[in-house]
PDB file of C-alpha atoms in Angstrom:
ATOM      1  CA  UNK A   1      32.819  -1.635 -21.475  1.00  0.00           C
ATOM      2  CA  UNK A   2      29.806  -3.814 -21.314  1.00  0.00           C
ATOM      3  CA  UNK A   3      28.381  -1.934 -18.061  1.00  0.00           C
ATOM      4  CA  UNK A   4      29.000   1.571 -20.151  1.00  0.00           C
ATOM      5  CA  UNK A   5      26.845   0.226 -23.312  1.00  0.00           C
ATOM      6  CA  UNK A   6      23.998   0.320 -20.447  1.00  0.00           C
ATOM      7  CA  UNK A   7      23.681  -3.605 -20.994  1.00  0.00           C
ATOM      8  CA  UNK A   8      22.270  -4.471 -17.976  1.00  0.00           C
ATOM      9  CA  UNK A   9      22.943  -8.095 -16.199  1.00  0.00           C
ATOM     10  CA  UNK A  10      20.562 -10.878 -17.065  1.00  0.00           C
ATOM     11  CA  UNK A  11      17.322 -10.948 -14.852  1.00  0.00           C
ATOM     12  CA  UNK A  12      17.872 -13.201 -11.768  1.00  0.00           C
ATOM     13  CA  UNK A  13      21.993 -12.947 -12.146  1.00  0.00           C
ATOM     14  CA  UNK A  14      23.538 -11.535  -8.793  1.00  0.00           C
ATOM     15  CA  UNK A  15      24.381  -7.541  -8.424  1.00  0.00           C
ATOM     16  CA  UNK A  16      28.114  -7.793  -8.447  1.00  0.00           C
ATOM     17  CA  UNK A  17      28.343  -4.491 -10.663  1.00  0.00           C
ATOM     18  CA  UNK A  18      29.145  -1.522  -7.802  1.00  0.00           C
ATOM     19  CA  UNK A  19      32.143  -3.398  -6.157  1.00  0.00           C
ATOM     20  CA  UNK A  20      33.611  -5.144  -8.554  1.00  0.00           C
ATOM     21  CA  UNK A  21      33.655  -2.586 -10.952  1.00  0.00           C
ATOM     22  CA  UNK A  22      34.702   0.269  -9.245  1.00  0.00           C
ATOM     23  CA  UNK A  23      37.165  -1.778  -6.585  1.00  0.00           C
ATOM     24  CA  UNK A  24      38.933  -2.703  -9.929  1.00  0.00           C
ATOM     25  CA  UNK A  25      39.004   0.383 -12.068  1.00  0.00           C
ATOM     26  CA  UNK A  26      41.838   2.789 -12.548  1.00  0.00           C
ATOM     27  CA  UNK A  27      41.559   5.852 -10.780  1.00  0.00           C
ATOM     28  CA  UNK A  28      41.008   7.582 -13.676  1.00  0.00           C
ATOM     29  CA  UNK A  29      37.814   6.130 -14.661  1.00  0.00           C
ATOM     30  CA  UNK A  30      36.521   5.150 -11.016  1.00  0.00           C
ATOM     31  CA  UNK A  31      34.018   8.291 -11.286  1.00  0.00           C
ATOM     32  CA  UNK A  32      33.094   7.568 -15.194  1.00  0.00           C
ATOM     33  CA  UNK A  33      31.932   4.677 -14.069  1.00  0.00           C
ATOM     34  CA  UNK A  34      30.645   5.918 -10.551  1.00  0.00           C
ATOM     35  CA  UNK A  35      28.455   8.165 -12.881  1.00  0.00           C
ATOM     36  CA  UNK A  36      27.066   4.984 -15.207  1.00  0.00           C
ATOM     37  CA  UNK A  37      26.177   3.088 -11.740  1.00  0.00           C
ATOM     38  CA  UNK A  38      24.149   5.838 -10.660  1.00  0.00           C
ATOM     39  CA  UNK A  39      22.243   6.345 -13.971  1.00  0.00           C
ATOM     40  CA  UNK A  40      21.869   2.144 -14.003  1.00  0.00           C
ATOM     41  CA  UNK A  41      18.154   1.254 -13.501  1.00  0.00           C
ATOM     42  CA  UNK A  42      19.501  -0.759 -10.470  1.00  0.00           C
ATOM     43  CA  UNK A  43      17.688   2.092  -8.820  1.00  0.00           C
ATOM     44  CA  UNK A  44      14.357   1.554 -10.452  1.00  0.00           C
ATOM     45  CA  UNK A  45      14.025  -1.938 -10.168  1.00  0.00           C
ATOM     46  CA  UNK A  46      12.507  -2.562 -13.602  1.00  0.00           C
ATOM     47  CA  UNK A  47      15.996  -4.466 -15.231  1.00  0.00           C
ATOM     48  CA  UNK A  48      15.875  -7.188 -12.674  1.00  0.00           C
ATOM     49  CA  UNK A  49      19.176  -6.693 -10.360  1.00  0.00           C
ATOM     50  CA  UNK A  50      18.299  -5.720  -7.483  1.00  0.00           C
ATOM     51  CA  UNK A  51      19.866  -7.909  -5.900  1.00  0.00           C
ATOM     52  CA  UNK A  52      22.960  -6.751  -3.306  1.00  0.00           C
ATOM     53  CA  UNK A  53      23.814  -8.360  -0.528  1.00  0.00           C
ATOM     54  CA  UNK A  54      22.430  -5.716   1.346  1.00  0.00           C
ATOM     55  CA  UNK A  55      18.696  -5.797   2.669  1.00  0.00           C
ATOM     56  CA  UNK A  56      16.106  -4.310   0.219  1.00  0.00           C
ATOM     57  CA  UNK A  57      15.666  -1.266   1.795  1.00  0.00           C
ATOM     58  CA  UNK A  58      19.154  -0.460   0.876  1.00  0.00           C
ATOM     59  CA  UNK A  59      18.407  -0.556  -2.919  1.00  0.00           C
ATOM     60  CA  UNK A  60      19.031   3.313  -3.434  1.00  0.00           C
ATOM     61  CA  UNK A  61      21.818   6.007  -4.057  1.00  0.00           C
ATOM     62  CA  UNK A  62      22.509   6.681  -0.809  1.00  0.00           C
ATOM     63  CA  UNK A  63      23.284   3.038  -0.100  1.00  0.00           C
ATOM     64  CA  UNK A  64      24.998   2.878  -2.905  1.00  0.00           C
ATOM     65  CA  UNK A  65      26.658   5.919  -2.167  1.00  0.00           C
ATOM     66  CA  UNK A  66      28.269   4.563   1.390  1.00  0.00           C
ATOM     67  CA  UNK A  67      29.089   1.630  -0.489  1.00  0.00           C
ATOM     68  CA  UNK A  68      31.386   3.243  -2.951  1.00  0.00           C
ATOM     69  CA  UNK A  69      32.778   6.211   0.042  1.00  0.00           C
ATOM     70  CA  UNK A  70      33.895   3.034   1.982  1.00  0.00           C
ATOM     71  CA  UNK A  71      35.610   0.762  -0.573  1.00  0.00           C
ATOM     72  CA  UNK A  72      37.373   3.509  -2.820  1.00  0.00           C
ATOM     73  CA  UNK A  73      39.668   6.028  -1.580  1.00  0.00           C
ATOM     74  CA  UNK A  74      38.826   9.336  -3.154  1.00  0.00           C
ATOM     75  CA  UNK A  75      35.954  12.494  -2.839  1.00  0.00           C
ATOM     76  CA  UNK A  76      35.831  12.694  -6.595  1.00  0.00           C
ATOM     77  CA  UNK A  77      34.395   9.360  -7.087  1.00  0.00           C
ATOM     78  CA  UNK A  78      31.794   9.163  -4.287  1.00  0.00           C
ATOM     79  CA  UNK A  79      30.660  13.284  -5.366  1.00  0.00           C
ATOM     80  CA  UNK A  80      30.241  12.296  -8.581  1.00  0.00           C
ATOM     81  CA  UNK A  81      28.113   9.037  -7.325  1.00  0.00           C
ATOM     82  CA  UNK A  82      26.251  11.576  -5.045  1.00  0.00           C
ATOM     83  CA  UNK A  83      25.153  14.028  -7.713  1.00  0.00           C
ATOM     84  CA  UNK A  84      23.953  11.396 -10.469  1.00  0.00           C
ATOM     85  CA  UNK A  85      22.406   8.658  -7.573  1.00  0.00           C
ATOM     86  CA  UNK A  86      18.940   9.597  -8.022  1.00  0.00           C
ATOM     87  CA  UNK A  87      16.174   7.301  -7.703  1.00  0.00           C
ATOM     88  CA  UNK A  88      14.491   7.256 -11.668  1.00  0.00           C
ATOM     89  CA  UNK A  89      11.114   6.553  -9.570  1.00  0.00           C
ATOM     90  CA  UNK A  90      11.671   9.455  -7.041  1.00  0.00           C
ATOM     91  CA  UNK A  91      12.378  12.094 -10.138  1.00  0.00           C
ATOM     92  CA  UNK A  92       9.208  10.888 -11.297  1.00  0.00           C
ATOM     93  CA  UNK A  93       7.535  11.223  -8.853  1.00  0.00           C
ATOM     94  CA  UNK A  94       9.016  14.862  -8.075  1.00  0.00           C
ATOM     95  CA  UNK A  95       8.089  15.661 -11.657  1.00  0.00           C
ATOM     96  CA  UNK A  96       4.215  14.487 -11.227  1.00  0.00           C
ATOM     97  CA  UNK A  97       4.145  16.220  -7.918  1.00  0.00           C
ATOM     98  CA  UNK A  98       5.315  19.502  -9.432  1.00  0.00           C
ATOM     99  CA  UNK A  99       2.505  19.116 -12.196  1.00  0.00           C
ATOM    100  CA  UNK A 100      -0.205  17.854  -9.959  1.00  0.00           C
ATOM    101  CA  UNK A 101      -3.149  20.216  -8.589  1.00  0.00           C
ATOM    102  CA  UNK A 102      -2.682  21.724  -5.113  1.00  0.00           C
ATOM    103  CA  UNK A 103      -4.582  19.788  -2.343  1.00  0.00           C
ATOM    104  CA  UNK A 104      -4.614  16.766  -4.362  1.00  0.00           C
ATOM    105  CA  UNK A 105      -3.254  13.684  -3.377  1.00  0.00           C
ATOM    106  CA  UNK A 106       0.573  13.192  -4.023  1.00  0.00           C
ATOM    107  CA  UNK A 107       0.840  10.394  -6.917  1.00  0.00           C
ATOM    108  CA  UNK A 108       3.571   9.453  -9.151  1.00  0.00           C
ATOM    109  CA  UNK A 109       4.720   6.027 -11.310  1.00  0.00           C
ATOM    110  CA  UNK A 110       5.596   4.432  -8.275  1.00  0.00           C
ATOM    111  CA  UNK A 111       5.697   4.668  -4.602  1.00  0.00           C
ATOM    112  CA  UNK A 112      10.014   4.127  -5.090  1.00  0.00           C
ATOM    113  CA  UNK A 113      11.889   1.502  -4.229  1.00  0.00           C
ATOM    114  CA  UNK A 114      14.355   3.540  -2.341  1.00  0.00           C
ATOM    115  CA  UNK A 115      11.226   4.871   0.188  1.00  0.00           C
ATOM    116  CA  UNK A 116      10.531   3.294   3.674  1.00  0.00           C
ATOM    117  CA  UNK A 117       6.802   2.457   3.948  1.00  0.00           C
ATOM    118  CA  UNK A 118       4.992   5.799   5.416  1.00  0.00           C
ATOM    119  CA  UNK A 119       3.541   4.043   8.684  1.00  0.00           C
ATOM    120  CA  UNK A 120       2.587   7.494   9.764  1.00  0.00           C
ATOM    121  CA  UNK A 121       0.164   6.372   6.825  1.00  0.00           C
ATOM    122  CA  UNK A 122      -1.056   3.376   8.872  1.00  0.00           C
ATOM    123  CA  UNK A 123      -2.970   3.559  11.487  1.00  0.00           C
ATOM    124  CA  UNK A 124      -3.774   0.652  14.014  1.00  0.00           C
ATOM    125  CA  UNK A 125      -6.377  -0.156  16.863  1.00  0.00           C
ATOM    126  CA  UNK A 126      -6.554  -3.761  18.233  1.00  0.00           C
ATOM    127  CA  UNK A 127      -9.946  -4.412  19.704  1.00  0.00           C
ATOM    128  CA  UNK A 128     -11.551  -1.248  18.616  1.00  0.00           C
ATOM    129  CA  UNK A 129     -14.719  -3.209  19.418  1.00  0.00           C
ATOM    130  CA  UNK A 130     -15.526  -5.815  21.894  1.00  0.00           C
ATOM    131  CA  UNK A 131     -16.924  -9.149  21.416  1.00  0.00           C
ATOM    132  CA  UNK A 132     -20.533  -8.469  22.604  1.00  0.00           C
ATOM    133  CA  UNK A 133     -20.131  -4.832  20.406  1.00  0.00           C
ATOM    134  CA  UNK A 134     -19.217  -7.164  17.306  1.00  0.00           C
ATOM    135  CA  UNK A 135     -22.495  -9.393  18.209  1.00  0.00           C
ATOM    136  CA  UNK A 136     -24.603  -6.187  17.749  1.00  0.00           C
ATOM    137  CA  UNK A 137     -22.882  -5.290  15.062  1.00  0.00           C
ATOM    138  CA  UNK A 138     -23.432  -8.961  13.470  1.00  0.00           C
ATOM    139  CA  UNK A 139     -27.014  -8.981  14.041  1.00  0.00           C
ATOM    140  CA  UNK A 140     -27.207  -5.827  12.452  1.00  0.00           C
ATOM    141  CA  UNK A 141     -25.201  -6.608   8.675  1.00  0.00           C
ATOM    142  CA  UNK A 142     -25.875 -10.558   8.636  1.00  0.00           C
ATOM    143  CA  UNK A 143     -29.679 -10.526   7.745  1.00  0.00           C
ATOM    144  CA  UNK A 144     -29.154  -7.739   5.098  1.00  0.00           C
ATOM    145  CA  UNK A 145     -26.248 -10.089   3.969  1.00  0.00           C
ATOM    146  CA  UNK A 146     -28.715 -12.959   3.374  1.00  0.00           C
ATOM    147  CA  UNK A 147     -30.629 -11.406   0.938  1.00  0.00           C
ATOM    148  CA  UNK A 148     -27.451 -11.045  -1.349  1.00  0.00           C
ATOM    149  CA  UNK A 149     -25.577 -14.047  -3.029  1.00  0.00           C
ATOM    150  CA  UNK A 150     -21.809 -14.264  -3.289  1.00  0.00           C
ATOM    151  CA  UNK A 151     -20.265 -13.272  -6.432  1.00  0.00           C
ATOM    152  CA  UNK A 152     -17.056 -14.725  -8.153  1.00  0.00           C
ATOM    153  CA  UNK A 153     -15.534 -11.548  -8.569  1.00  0.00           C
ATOM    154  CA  UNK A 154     -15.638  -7.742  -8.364  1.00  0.00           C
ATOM    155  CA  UNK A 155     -16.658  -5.135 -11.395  1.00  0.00           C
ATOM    156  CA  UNK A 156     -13.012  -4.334 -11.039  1.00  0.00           C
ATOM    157  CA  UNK A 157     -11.307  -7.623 -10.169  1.00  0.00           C
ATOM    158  CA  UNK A 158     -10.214  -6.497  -6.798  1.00  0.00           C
ATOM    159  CA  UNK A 159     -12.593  -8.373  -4.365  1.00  0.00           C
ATOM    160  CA  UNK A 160     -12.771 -12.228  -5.098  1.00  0.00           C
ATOM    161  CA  UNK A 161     -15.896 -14.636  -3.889  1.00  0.00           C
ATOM    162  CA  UNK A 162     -17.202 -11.839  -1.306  1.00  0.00           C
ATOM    163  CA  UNK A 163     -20.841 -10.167  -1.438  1.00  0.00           C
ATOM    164  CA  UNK A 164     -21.463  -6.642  -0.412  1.00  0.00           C
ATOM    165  CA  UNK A 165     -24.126  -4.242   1.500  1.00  0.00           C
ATOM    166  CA  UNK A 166     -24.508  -0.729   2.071  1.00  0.00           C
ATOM    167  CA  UNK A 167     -26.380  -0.250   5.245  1.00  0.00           C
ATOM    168  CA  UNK A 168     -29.244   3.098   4.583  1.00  0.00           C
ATOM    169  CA  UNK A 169     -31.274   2.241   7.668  1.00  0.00           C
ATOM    170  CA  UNK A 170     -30.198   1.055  11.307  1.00  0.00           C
ATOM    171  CA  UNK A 171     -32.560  -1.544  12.921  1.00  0.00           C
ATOM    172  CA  UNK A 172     -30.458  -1.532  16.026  1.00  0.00           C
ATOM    173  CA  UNK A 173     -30.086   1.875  18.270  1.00  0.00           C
ATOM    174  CA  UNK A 174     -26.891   0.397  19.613  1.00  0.00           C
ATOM    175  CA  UNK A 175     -25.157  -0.788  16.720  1.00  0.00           C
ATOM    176  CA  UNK A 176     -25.387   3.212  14.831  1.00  0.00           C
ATOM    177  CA  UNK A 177     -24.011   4.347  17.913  1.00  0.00           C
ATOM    178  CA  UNK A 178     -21.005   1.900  18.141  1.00  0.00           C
ATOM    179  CA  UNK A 179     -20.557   2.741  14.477  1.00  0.00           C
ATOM    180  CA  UNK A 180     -20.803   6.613  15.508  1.00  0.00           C
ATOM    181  CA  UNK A 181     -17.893   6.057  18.263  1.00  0.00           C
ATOM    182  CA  UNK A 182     -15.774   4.522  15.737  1.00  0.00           C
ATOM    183  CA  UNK A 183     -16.162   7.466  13.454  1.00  0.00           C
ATOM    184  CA  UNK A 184     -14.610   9.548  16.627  1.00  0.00           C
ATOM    185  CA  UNK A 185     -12.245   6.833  16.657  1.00  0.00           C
ATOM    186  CA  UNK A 186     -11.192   7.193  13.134  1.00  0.00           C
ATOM    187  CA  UNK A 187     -10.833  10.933  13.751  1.00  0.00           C
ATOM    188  CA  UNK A 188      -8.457  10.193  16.532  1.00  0.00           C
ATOM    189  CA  UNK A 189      -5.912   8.592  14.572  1.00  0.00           C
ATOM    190  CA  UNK A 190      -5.693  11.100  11.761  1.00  0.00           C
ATOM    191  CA  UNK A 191      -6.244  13.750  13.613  1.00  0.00           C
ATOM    192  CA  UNK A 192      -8.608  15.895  11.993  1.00  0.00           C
ATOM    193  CA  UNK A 193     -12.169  16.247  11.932  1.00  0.00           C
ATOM    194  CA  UNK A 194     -14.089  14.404   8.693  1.00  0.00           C
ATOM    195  CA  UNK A 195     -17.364  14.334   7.062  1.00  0.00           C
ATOM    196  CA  UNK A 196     -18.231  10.670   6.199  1.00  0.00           C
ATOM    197  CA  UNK A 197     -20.248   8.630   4.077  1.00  0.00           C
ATOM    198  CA  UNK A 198     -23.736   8.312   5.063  1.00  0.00           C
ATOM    199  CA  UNK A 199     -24.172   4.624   4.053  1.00  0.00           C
ATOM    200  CA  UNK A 200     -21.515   1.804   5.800  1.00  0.00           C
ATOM    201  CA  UNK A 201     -20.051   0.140   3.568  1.00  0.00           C
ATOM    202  CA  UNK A 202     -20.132  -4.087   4.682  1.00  0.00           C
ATOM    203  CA  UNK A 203     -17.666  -6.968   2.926  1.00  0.00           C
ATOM    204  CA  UNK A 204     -18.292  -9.863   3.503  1.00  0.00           C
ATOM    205  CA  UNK A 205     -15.623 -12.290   2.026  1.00  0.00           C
ATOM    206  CA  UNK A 206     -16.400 -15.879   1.857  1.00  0.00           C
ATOM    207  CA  UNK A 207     -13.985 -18.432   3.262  1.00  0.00           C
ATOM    208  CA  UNK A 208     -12.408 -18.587  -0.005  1.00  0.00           C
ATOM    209  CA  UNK A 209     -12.462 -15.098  -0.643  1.00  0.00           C
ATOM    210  CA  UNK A 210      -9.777 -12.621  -0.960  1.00  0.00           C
ATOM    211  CA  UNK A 211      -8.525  -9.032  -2.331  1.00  0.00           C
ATOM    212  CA  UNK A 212      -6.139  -8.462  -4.997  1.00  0.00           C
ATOM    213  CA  UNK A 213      -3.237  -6.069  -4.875  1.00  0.00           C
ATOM    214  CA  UNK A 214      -4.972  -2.601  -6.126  1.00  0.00           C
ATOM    215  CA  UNK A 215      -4.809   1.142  -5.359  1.00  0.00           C
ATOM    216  CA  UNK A 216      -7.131   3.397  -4.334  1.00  0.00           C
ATOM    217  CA  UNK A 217      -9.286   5.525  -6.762  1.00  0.00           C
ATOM    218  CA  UNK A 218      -9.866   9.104  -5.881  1.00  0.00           C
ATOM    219  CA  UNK A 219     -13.033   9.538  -7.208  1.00  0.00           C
ATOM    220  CA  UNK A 220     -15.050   7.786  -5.200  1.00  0.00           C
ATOM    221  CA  UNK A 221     -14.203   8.892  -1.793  1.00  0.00           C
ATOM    222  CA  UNK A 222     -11.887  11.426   0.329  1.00  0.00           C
ATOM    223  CA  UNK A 223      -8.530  11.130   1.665  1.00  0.00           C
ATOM    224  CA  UNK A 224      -9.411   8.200   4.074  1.00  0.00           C
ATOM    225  CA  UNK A 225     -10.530   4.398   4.142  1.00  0.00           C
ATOM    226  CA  UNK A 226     -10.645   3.146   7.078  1.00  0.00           C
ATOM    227  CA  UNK A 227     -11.901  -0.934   8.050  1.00  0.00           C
ATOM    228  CA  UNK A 228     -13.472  -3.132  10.856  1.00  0.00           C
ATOM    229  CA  UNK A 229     -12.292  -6.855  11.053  1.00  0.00           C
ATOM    230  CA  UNK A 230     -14.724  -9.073  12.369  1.00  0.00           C
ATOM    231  CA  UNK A 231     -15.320 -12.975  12.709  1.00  0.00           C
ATOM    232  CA  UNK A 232     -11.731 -13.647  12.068  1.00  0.00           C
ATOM    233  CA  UNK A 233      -8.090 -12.455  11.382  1.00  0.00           C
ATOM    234  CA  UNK A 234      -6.389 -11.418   8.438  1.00  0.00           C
ATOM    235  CA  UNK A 235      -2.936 -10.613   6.898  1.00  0.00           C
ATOM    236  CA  UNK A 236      -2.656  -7.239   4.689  1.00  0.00           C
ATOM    237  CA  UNK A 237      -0.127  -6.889   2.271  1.00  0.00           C
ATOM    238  CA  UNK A 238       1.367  -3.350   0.796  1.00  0.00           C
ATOM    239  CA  UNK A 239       4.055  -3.154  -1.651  1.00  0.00           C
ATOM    240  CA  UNK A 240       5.408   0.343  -3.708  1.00  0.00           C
ATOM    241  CA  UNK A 241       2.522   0.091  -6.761  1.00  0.00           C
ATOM    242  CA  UNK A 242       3.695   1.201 -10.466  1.00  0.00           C
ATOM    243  CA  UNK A 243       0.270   3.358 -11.235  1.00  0.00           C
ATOM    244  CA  UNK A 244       0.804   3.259 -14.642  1.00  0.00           C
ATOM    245  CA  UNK A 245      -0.257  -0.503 -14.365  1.00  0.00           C
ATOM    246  CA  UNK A 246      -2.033  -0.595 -11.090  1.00  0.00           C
ATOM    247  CA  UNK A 247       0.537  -3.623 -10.003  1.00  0.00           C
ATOM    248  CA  UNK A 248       2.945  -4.348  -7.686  1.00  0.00           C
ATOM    249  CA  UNK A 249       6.762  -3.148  -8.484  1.00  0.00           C
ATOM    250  CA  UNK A 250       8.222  -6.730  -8.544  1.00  0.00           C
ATOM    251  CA  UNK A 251      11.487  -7.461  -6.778  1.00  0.00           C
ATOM    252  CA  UNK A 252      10.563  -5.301  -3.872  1.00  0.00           C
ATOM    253  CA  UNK A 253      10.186  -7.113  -0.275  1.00  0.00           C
ATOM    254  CA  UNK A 254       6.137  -6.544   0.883  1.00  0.00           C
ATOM    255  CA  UNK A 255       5.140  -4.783   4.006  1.00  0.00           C
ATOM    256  CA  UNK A 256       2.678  -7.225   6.041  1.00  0.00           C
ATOM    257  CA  UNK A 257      -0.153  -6.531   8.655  1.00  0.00           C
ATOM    258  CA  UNK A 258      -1.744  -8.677  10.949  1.00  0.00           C
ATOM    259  CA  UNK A 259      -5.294  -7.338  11.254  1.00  0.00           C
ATOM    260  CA  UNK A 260      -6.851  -9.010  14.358  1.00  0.00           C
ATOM    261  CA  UNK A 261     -10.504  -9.885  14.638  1.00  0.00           C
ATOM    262  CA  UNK A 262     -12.405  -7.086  16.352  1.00  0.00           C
ATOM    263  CA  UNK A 263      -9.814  -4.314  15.065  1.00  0.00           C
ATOM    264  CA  UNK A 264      -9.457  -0.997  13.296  1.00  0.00           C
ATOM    265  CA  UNK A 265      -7.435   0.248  10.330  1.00  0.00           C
ATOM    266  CA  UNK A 266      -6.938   3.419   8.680  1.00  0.00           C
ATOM    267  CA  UNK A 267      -5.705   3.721   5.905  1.00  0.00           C
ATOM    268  CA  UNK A 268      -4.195   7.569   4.015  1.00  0.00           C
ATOM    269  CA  UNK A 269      -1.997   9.317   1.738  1.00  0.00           C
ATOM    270  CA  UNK A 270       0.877   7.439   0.037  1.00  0.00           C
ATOM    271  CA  UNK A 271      -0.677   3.567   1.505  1.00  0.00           C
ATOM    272  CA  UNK A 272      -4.010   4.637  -0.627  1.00  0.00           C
ATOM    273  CA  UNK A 273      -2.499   6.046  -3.562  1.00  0.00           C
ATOM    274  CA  UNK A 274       1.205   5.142  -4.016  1.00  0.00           C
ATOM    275  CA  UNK A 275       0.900   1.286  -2.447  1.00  0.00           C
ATOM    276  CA  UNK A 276      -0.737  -1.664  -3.446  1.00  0.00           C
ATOM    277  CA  UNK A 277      -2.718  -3.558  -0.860  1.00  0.00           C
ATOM    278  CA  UNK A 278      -4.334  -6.397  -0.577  1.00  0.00           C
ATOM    279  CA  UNK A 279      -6.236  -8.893   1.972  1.00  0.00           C
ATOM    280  CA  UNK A 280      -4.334 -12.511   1.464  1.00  0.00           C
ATOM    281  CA  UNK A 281      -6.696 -16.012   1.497  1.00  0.00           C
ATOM    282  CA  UNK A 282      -6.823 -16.882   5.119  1.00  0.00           C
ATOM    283  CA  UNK A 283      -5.037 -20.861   5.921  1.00  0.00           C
ATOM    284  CA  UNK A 284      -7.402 -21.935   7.303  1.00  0.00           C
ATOM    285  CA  UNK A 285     -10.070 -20.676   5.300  1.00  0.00           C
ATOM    286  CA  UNK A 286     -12.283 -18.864   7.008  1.00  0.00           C
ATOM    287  CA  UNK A 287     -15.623 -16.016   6.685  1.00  0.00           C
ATOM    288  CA  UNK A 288     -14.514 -11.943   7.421  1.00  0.00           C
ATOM    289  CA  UNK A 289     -16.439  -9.280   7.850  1.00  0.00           C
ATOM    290  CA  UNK A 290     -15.014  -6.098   7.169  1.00  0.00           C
ATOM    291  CA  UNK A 291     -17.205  -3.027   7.922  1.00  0.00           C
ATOM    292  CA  UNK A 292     -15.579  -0.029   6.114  1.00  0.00           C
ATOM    293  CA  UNK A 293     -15.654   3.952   6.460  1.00  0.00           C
ATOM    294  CA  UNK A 294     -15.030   6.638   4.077  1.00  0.00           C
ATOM    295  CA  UNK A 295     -14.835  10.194   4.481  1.00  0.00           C
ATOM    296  CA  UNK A 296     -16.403  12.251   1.715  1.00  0.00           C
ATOM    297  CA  UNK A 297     -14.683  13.788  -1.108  1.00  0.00           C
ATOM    298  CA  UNK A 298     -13.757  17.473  -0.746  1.00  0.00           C
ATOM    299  CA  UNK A 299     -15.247  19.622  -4.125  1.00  0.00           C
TER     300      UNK A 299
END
């Protein structure tokens, strides 16, 4: 009776709602009740209990689903569990695809709990440059660096204790031509042909610096972002984003990325848009470099 007043359990208590409930319910309320569990916001995340044994991943209808086909005899129960599981994030985001623009990126409240991380998103190169490539590269950015001081924070509060450059003229031959390779590069991994920014875009984060969990604004460039790690390491961090807020959906398990010195990342579609991500402080602290690349913003 509590469970059908939709009183959800306290936040922190332990998910023991799907078995016990429907393990000890008369046959003739096992898919009432099947029905109630799938309309619980155990699917959305936002009340608290997700917490099953199972791994996070599993925190969805279909789990959920498998759970109940397996531990109660009877179709009625687990087709009634099947037609009402539905992810409240993934009709959202249906319902904001259906009313979004053609050609525009695919958004919604959140990313869903229930969805794997898109890797196809993702894209990877360890040592996109070598070490004598990142030297020319270093003398290029580092004296146009010095003339800048490092600020406490970004307009936006994404970028913490970095200072910034956008590089209009080459000095070096050799470094707009390594930068012009990893354009091709870029291209590669997404597999299409793009028009980017004119002006490189250079980061440099202090020792102490860092990058908060954010998402992506379309207006200021296209469809990709893609980044150059240099001097040191660094760990990235996604996790499903609530756009209403701009945050993190808490609860959910993060998706990490070790970006290697000398490497490339691109980054598209649901990571930009639908995921936060972030660069964590580095232990021990330690300068980056991150040289990024934009594509421009189709009219």
């Amino acid at each position: 009776q509590e469970f059908l007043g939709a009183t959800a359990p306290r936040a922190g208590a332990p998910c023991w709602w799907p078995t016990r409930l429907v393990s000890g319910a008369s046959a003739a309320m096992r898919p009432t009740i099947c029905t109630a569990l799938a309309r619980h916001s155990m699917f959305c995340g936002r009340s608290g209990c997700l917490r099953l044994s199972s791994p996070p991943r599993a925190q969805n209808g279909r789990a959920l689903t498998r759970l109940v086909s397996t531990s109660v005899a009877g179709s009625a129960v687990s087709g009634a569990l099947r037609r009402e599981s539905t992810c409240l994030h993934c009709r959202d985001m249906r319902r904001r695809q259906r009313k979004s623009r053609e050609g525009s990126p695919r958004r919604c409240a959140c990313a869903g709990p229930c969805a794997p991380f898109p890797r196809d998103d993702f894209g990877y190169m360890d040592c996109a440059v070598t070490n004598d490539e990142s030297k020319i590269l270093l003398d290029e950015f580092l004296p146009k660096l010095k003339r800048r001081r490092y600020e406490g924070e970004h307009w936006d509060g994404a970028i913490v204790n970095f200072r910034e450059v956008e590089n209009r003229e080459w000095r070096s031959e050799a470094a707009r031509l390594i930068v012009a390779r990893l354009e091709r590069r870029i291209e590669d991994i997404v597999g299409r042909e793009l028009t980017f920014l004119p002006r490189v875009h250079v980061i440099d984060l202090a020792d102490t610096g860092f990058i908060n969990p954010h998402v992506d604004s379309v207006k200021f460039s296209g469809g990709v972002v893609a980044g150059l790690s240099l001097l040191t390491d660094a760990v990235m961090r996604f996790r499903p984003a609530n756009l209403e807020l701009g945050t993190p959906i808490s609860g959910l398990e993060p998706t990490d990325f070790v970006v290697a010195q000398n490497s490339l990342y691109v980054m598209s579609g649901q990571v930009r848009f639908e995921y936060t991500h972030e660069v964590l402080p580095r232990n021990p602290p330690a300068r980056r470099l991150s040289v990024m690349f934009r594509d421009v913003l189709a009219s």
